[in-house]
CSV table of C-alpha atoms in Angstrom, one decimal:
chain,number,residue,atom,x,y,z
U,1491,UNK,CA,100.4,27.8,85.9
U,1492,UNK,CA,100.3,25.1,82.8
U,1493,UNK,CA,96.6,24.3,83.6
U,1494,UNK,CA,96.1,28.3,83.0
U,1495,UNK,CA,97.7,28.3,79.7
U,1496,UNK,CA,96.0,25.7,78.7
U,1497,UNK,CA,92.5,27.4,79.0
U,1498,UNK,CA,93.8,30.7,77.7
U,1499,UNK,CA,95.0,28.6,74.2
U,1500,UNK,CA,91.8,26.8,73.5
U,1501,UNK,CA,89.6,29.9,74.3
U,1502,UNK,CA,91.9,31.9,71.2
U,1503,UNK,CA,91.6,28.6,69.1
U,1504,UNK,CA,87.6,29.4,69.2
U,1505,UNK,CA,88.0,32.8,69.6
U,1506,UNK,CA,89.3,32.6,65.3
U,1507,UNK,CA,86.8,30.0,64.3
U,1508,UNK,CA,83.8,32.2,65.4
U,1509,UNK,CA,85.0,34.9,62.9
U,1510,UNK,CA,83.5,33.0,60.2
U,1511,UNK,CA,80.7,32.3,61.6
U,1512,UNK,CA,77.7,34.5,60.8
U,1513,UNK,CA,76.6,36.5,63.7
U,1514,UNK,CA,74.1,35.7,66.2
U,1515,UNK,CA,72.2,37.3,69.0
U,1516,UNK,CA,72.5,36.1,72.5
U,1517,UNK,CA,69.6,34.5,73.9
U,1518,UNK,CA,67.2,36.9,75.9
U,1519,UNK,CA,67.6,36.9,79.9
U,1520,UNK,CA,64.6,36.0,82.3
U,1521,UNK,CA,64.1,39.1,82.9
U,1522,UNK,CA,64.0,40.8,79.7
U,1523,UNK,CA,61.5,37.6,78.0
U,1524,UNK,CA,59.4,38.6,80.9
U,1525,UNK,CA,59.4,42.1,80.1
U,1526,UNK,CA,59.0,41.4,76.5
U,1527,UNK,CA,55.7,39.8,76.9
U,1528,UNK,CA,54.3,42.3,79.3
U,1529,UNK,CA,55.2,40.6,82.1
U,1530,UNK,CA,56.9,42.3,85.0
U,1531,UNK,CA,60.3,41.5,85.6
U,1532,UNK,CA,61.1,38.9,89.2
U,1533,UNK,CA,63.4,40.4,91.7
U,1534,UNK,CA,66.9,39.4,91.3
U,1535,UNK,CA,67.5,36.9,93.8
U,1536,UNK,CA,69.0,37.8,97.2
U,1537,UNK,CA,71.1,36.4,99.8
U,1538,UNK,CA,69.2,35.6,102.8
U,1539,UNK,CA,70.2,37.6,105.7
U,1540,UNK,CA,71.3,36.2,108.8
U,1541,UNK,CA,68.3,36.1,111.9
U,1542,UNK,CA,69.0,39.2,114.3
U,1543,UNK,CA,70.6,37.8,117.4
U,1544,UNK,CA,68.5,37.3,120.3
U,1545,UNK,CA,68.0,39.9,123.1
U,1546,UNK,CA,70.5,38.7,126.2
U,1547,UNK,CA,68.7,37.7,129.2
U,1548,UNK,CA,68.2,40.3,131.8
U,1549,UNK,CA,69.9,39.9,134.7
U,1550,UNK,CA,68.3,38.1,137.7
U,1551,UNK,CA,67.3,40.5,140.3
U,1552,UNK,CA,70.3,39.8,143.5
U,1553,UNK,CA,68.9,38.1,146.5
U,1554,UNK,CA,67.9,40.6,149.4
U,1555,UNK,CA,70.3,40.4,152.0
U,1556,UNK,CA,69.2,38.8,154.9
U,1557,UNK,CA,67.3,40.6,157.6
U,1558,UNK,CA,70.3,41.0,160.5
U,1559,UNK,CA,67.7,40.1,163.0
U,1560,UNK,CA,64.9,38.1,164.0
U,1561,UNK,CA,62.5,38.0,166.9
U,1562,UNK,CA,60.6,35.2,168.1
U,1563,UNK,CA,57.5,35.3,170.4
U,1564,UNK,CA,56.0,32.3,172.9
U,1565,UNK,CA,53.4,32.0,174.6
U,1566,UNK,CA,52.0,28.5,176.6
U,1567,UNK,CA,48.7,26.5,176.2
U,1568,UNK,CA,45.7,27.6,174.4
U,1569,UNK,CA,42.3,25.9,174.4
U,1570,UNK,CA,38.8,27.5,172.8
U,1571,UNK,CA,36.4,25.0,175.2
U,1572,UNK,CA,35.6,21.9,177.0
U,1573,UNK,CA,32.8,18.9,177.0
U,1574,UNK,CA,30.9,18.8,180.3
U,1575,UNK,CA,27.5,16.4,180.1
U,1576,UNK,CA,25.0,19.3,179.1
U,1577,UNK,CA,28.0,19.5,175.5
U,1578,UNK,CA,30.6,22.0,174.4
U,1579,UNK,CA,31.2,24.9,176.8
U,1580,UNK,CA,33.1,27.6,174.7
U,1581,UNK,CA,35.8,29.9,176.4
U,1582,UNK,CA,35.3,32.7,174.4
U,1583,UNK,CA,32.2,34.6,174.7
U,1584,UNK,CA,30.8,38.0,173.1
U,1585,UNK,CA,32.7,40.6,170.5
U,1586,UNK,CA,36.0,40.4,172.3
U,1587,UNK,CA,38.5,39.0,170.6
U,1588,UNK,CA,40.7,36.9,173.1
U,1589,UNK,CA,44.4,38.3,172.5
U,1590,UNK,CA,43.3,41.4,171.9
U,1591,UNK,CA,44.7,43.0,174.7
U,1592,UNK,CA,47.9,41.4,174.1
U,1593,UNK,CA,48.6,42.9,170.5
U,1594,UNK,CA,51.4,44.6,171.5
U,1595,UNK,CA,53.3,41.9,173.5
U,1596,UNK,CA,52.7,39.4,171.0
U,1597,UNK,CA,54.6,41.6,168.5
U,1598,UNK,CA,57.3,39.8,166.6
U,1599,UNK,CA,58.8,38.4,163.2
U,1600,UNK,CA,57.6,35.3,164.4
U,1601,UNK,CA,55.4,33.9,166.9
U,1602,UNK,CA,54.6,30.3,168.3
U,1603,UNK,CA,51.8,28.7,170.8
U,1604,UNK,CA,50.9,25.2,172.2
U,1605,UNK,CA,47.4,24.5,170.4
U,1606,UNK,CA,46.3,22.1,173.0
U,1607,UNK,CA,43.5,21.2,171.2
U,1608,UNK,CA,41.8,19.3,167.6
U,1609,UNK,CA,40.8,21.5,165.3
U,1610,UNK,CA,38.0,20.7,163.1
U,1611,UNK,CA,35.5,21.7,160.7
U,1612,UNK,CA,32.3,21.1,162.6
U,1613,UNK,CA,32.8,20.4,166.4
U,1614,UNK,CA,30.2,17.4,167.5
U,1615,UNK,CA,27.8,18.0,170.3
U,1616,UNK,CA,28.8,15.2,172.2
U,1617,UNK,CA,32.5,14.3,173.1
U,1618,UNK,CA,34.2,11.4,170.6
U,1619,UNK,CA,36.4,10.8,173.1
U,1620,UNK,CA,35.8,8.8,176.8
U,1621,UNK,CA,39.0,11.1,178.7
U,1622,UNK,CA,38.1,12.8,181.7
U,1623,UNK,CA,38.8,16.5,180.0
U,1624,UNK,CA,37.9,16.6,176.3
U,1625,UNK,CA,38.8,19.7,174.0
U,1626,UNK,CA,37.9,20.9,171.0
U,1627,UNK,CA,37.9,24.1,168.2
U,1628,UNK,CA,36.3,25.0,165.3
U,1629,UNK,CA,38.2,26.2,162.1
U,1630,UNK,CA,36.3,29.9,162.8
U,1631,UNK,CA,37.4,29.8,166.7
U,1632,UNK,CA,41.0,29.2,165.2
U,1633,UNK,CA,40.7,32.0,162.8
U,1634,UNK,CA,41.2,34.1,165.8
U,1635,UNK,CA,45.0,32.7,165.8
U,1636,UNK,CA,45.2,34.4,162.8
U,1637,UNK,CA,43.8,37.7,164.0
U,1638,UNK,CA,46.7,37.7,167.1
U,1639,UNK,CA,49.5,36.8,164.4
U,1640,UNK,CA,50.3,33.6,165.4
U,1641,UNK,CA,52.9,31.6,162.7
U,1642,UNK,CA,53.2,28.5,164.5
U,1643,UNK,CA,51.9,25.7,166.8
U,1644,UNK,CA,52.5,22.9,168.6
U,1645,UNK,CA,50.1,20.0,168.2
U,1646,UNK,CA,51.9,17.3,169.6
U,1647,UNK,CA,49.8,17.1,173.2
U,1648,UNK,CA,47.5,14.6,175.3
U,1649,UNK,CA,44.5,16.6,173.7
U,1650,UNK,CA,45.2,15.7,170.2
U,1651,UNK,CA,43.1,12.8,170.3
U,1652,UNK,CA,40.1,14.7,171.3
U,1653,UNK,CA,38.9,14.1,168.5
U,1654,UNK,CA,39.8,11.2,167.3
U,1655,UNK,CA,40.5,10.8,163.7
U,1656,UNK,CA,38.6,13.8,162.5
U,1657,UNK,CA,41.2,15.5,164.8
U,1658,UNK,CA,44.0,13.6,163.3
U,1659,UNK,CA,43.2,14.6,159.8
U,1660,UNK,CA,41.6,18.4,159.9
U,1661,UNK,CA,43.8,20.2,162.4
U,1662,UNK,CA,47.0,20.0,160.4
U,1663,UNK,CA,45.1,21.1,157.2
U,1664,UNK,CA,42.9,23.8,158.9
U,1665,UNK,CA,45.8,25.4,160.8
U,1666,UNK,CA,47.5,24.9,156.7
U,1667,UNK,CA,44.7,26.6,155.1
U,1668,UNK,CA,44.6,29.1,157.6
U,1669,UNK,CA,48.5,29.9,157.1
U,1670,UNK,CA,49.5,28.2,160.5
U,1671,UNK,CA,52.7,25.6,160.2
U,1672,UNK,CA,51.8,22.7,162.8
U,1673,UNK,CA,54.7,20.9,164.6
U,1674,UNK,CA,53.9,17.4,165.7
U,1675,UNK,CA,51.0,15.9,163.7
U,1676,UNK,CA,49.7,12.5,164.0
U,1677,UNK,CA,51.4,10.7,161.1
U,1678,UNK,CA,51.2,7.1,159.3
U,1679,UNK,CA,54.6,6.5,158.4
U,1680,UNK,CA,58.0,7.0,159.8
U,1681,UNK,CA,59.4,9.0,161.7
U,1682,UNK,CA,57.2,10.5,163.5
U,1683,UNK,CA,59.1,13.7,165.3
U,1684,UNK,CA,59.6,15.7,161.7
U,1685,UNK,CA,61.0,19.0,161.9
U,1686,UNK,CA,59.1,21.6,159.6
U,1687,UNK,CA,60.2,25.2,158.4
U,1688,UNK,CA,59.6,28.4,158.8
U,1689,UNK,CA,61.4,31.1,156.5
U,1690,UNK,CA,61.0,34.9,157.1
U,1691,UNK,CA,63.5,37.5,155.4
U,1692,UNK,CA,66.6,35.2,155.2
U,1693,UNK,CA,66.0,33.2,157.9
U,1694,UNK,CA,65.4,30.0,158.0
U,1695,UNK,CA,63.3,28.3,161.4
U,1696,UNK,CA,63.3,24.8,162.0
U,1697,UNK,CA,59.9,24.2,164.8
U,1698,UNK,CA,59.7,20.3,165.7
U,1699,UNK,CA,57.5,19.3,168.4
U,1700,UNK,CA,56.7,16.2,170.4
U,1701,UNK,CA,54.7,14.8,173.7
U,1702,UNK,CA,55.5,12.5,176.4
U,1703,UNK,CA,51.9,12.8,177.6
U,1704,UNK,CA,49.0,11.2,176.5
U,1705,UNK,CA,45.1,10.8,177.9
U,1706,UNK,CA,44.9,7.1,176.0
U,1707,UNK,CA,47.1,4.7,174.5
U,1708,UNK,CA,47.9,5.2,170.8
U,1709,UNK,CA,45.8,3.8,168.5
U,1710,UNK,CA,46.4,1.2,166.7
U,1711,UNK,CA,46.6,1.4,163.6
U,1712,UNK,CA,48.5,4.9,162.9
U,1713,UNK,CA,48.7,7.8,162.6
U,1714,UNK,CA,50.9,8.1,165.8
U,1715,UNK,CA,51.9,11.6,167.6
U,1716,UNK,CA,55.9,11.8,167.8
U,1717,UNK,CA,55.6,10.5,171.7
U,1718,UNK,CA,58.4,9.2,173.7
U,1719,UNK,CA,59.0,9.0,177.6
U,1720,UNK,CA,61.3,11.9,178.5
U,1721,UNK,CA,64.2,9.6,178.8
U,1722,UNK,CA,63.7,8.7,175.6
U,1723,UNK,CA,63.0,11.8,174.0
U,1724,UNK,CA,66.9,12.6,172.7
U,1725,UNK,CA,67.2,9.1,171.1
U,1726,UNK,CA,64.3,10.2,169.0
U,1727,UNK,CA,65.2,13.9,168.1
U,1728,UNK,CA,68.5,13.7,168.4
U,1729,UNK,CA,69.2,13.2,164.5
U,1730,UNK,CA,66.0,14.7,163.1
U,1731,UNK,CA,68.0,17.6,165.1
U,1732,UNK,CA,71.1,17.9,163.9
U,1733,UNK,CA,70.4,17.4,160.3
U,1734,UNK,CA,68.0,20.4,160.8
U,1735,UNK,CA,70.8,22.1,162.7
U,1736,UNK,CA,73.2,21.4,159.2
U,1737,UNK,CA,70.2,23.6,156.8
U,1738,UNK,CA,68.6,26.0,159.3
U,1739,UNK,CA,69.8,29.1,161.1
U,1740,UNK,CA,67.4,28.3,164.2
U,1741,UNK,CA,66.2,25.3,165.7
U,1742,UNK,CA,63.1,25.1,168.4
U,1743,UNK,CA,61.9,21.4,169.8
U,1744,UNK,CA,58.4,22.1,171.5
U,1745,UNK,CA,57.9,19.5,174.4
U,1746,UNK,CA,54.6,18.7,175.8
U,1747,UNK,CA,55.8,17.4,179.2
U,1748,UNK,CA,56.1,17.4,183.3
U,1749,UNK,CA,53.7,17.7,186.2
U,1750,UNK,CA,50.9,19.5,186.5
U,1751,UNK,CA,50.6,22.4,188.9
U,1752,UNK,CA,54.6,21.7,189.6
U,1753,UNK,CA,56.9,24.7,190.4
U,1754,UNK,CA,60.5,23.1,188.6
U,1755,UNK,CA,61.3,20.8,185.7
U,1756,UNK,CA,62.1,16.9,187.2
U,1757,UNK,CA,65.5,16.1,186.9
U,1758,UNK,CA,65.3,14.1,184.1
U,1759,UNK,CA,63.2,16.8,182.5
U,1760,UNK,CA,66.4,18.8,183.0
U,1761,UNK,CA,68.6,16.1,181.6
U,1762,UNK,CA,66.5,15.9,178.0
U,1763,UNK,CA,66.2,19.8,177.8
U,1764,UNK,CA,70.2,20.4,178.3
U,1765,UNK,CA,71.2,17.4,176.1
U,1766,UNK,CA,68.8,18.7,173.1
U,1767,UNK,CA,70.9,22.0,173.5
U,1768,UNK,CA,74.1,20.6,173.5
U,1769,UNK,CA,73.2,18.5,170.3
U,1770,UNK,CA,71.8,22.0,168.7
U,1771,UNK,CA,68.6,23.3,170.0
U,1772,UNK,CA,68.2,27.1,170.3
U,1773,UNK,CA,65.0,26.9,171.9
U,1774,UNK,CA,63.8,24.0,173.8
U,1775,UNK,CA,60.1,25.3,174.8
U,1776,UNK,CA,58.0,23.6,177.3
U,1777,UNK,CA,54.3,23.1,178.3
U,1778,UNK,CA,51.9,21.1,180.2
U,1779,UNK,CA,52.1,21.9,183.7
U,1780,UNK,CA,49.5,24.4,183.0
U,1781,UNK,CA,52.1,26.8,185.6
U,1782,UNK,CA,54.9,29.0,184.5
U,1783,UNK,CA,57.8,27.3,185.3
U,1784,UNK,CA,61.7,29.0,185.1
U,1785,UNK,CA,63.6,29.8,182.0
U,1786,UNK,CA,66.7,28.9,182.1
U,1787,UNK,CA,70.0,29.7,179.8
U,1788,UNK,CA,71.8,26.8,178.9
U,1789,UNK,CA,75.2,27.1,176.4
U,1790,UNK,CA,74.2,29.8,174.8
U,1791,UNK,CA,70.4,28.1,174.1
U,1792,UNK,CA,67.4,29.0,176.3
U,1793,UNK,CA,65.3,25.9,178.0
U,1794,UNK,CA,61.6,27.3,179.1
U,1795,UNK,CA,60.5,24.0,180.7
U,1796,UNK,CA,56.8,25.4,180.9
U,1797,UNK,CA,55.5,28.4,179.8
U,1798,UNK,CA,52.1,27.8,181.4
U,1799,UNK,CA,48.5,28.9,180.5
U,1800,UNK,CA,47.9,31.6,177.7
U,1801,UNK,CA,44.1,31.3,177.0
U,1802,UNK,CA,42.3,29.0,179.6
U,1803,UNK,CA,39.7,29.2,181.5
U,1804,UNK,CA,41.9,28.1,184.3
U,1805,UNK,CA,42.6,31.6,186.6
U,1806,UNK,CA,43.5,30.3,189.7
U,1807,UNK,CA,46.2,32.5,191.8
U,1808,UNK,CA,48.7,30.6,190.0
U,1809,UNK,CA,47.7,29.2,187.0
U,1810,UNK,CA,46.9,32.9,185.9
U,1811,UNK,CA,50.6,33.9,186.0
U,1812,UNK,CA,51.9,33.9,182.9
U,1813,UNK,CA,53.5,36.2,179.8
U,1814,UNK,CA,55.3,36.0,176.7
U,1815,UNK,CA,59.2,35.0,175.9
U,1816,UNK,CA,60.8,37.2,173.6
U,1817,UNK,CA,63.9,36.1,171.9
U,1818,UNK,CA,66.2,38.1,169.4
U,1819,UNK,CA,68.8,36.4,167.5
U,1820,UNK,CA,71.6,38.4,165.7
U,1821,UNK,CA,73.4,37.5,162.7
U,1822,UNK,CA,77.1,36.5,163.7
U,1823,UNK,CA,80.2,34.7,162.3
U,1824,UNK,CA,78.9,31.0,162.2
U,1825,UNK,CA,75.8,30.2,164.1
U,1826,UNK,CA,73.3,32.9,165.2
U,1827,UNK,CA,73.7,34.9,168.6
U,1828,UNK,CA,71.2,35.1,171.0
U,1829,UNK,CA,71.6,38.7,172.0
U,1830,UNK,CA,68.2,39.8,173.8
U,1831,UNK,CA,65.6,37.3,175.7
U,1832,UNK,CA,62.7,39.5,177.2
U,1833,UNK,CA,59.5,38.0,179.2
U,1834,UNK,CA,56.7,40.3,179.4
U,1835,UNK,CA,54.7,39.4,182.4
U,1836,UNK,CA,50.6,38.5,181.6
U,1837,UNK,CA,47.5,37.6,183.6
U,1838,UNK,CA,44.5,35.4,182.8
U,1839,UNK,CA,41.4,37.8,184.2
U,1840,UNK,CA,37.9,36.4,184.4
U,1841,UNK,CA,35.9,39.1,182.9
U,1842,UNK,CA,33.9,39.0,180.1
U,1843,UNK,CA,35.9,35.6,179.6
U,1844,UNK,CA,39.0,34.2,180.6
U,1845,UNK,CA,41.6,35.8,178.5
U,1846,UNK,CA,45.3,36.9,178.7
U,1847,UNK,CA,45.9,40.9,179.5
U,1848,UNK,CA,49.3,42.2,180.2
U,1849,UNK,CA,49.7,41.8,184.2
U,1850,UNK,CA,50.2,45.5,185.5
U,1851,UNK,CA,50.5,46.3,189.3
U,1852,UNK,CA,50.4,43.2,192.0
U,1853,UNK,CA,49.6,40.7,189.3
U,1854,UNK,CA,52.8,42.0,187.5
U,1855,UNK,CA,55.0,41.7,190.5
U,1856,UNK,CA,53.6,38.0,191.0
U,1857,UNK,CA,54.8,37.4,187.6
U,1858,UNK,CA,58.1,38.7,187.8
U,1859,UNK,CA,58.4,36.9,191.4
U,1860,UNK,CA,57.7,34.1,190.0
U,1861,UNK,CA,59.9,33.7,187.0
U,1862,UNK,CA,62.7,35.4,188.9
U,1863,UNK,CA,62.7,32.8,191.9
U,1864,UNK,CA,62.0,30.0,189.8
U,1865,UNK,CA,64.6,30.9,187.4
U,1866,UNK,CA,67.4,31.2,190.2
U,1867,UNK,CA,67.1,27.6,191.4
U,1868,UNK,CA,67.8,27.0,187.5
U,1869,UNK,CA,71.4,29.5,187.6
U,1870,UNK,CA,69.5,32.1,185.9
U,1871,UNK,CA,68.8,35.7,186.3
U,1872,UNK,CA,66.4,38.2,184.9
U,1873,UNK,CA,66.1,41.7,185.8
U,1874,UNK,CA,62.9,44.1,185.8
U,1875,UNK,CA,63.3,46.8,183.4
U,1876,UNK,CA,60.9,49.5,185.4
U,1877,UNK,CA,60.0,51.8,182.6
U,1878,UNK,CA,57.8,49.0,181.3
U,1879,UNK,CA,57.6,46.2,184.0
U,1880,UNK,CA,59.2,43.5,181.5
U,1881,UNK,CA,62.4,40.9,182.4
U,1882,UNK,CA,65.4,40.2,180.8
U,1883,UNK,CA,67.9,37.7,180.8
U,1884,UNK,CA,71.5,38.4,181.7
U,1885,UNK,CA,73.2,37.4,178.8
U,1886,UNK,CA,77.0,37.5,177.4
U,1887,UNK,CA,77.2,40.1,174.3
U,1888,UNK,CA,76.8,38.8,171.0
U,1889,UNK,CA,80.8,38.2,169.6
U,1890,UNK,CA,80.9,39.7,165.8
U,1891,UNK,CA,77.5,41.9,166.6
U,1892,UNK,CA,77.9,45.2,168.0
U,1893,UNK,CA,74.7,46.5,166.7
U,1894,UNK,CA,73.3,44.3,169.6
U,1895,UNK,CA,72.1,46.3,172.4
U,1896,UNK,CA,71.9,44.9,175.8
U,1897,UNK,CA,68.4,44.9,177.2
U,1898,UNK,CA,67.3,47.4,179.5
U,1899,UNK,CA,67.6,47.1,183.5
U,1900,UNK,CA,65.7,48.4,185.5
U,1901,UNK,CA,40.5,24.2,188.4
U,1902,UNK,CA,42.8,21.1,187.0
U,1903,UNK,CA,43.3,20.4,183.3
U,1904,UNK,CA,44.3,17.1,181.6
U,1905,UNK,CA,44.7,13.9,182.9
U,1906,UNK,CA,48.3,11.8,183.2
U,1907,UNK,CA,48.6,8.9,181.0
U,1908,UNK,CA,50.5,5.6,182.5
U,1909,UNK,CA,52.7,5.8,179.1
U,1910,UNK,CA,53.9,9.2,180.2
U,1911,UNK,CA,56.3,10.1,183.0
């Protein structure tokens, strides 16, 4: 308070010396010397305003829900043509498309098949390759992959080398460019078994495949095909496997393996395919034997050791036999259930071309013979749903799924490589 009294003295000390001063005008503001010489008058300055806040982000749109289901489709082996000494001999032939007849079979969320040949750009006229059966496919015979609605194949056979390094290099990125994943790829570096993914509403597919057959030796340098004898085979997908087990809902190992012309799985075959199960598989799905061989259900996984011939030009009484594996998995507490595995019995007929048809009347029942007998020695049964000639698997319902219904009742290829079995 003394600070205050001391202004308000001196201002009435000045206060009574200014009344003798003459008076005297104040000087003129900005504004009004502006307006006095005609000029007009500046704004009186402003605050600034503060910036308008910013819109809030919108909201992220939620993740759909995952689909509660998801059904795979398999089929076996699938060639477009072979060398002979006059050149290529093509399998397909004409305006037909070759899975034509088998668009509603091959119906699925996703659906896989054993390429067992090279894919490449332009196809040579003579064979790169010295083995006694030589394959090969042109990026427009694969296209017809695409047509059929095929997701994924298998690559990891004893016809990769075909040929040779032009093989090596275009059939992953043709099958890529063509929207095909490819299991089994020659590669350059370490490791070779890789497991790649497939994703489909939710879901994610992990498809790794490998060989234990080749038509001669690997080359040296690499690339190398993920090849192992079948003893061997868990050592090297064993933990490939499980960490895929650890980030994917599914997990399929394609095996290029066995006998040709056999009717069951070797016991070491057996051994490899219920081991990979135990350490996580869902699927372990077999080829080579150019025969459909049993499908077996192993804790809670399904093992088809060979699912045969698909398009061939093989249609001998037996090697004809063949079909498509359906399996549904359902969304459960923990790992997915398998709660439906359908086969759906095919034929290879001659005419105009070898191609795949469903297998209706005595070729059916030779199908379902077949896979029911062969299945058997393997524990296994199927049953014949007779509205619609398909099998099914006896399975255990799906625990946490209820939604599940059960399913209804009712000439030589390839040559054996001294690395293999």
């Amino acid at each position: 308070m003394r600070h205050a009294g001391l202004r308000h003295g001196l201002a009435a000390a000045l206060g009574c010396l200014c009344l003798a001063c003459p008076a005297q005008e104040a000087p003129p503001t900005v504004g009004a010397k502006a307006e006095a010489e005609g000029e007009p008058a500046a704004a009186p300055a402003r605050e600034s305003e503060p910036a308008p806040e910013p819109a809030p982000a919108p909201e992220p749109e939620p993740e759909p829900a995952p689909a509660p289901e998801l059904e795979l489709a398999f089929v076996g082996d699938i060639i477009y043509g072979r060398y002979r000494d006059s050149g290529f001999d093509p399998i397909v032939e004409g305006e037909l498309p070759p899975f034509a007849a088998m668009a509603a079979a091959l119906e699925a969320d996703l659906s896989f098949a054993n390429l067992e040949t090279p894919v490449v750009e332009t196809l040579p006229e003579k064979s790169p390759s010295h083995a006694d059966y030589r394959f090969g496919a042109s990026r427009a015979m694969a296209q017809s992959l695409v047509d059929a609605g095929f997701d994924a194949v298998s690559i990891a056979n004893n016809h990769h080398n075909d040929q040779r390094e032009a093989g090596h290099r275009e059939t992953p990125q043709i099958l890529a460019d063509l929207g095909i994943v490819a299991a089994g790829a020659a590669r350059a570096e370490a490791p070779a078994f890789r497991f790649e993914t497939l994703e489909y509403q939710g879901w994610r597919v992990a498809f790794g495949a490998a060989t234990t057959k080749l038509n001669m030796p690997l080359d040296e340098p690499p690339p190398h095909l993920p090849w192992a004898k079948t003893e061997d085979l868990l050592a090297m997908i064993e933990g490939p496997l499980r960490e895929a087990r650890a980030s994917h809902d599914l997990v399929i190992v394609s095996l290029h393996w066995g006998q040709e012309y056999t009717d069951d799985p070797s016991v070491r075959q057996k051994r490899a395919a219920r081991a990979l199960v135990e350490a996580g598989a869902d699927l372990v799905f077999g080829h080579h034997p150019h025969v459909l061989q049993g499908i077996e259900s192993h804790e809670g996984g399904v093992i088809a050791y060979s699912m045969g011939n698909f398009l061939f030009e093989n249609a001998g009484p037996v090697p004809k036999l063949t079909g498509v594996l359906h399996l549904r998995y359902t969304r459960s507490a923990g790992r997915p259930c398998l709660s439906a595995a359908r086969f759906d019995p095919a034929v290879i007929t001659r005419k105009p071309y070898p191609h795949p048809e469903p297998a209706e009347g005595r070729s059916g029942t030779q199908v379902r013979d077949r896979l029911q007998t062969l299945s058997r020695r393997l524990g296994t049964a199927w049953r014949e749903n007779a509205d619609d000639g398909s099998m099914h698997m006896e399975l255990p319902q799906c625990a946490g799924a209820p939604h599940a219904e059960p399913a209804e009742a009712s000439e030589q290829v390839g040559g054996e490589d001294p690395q293999g079995e």
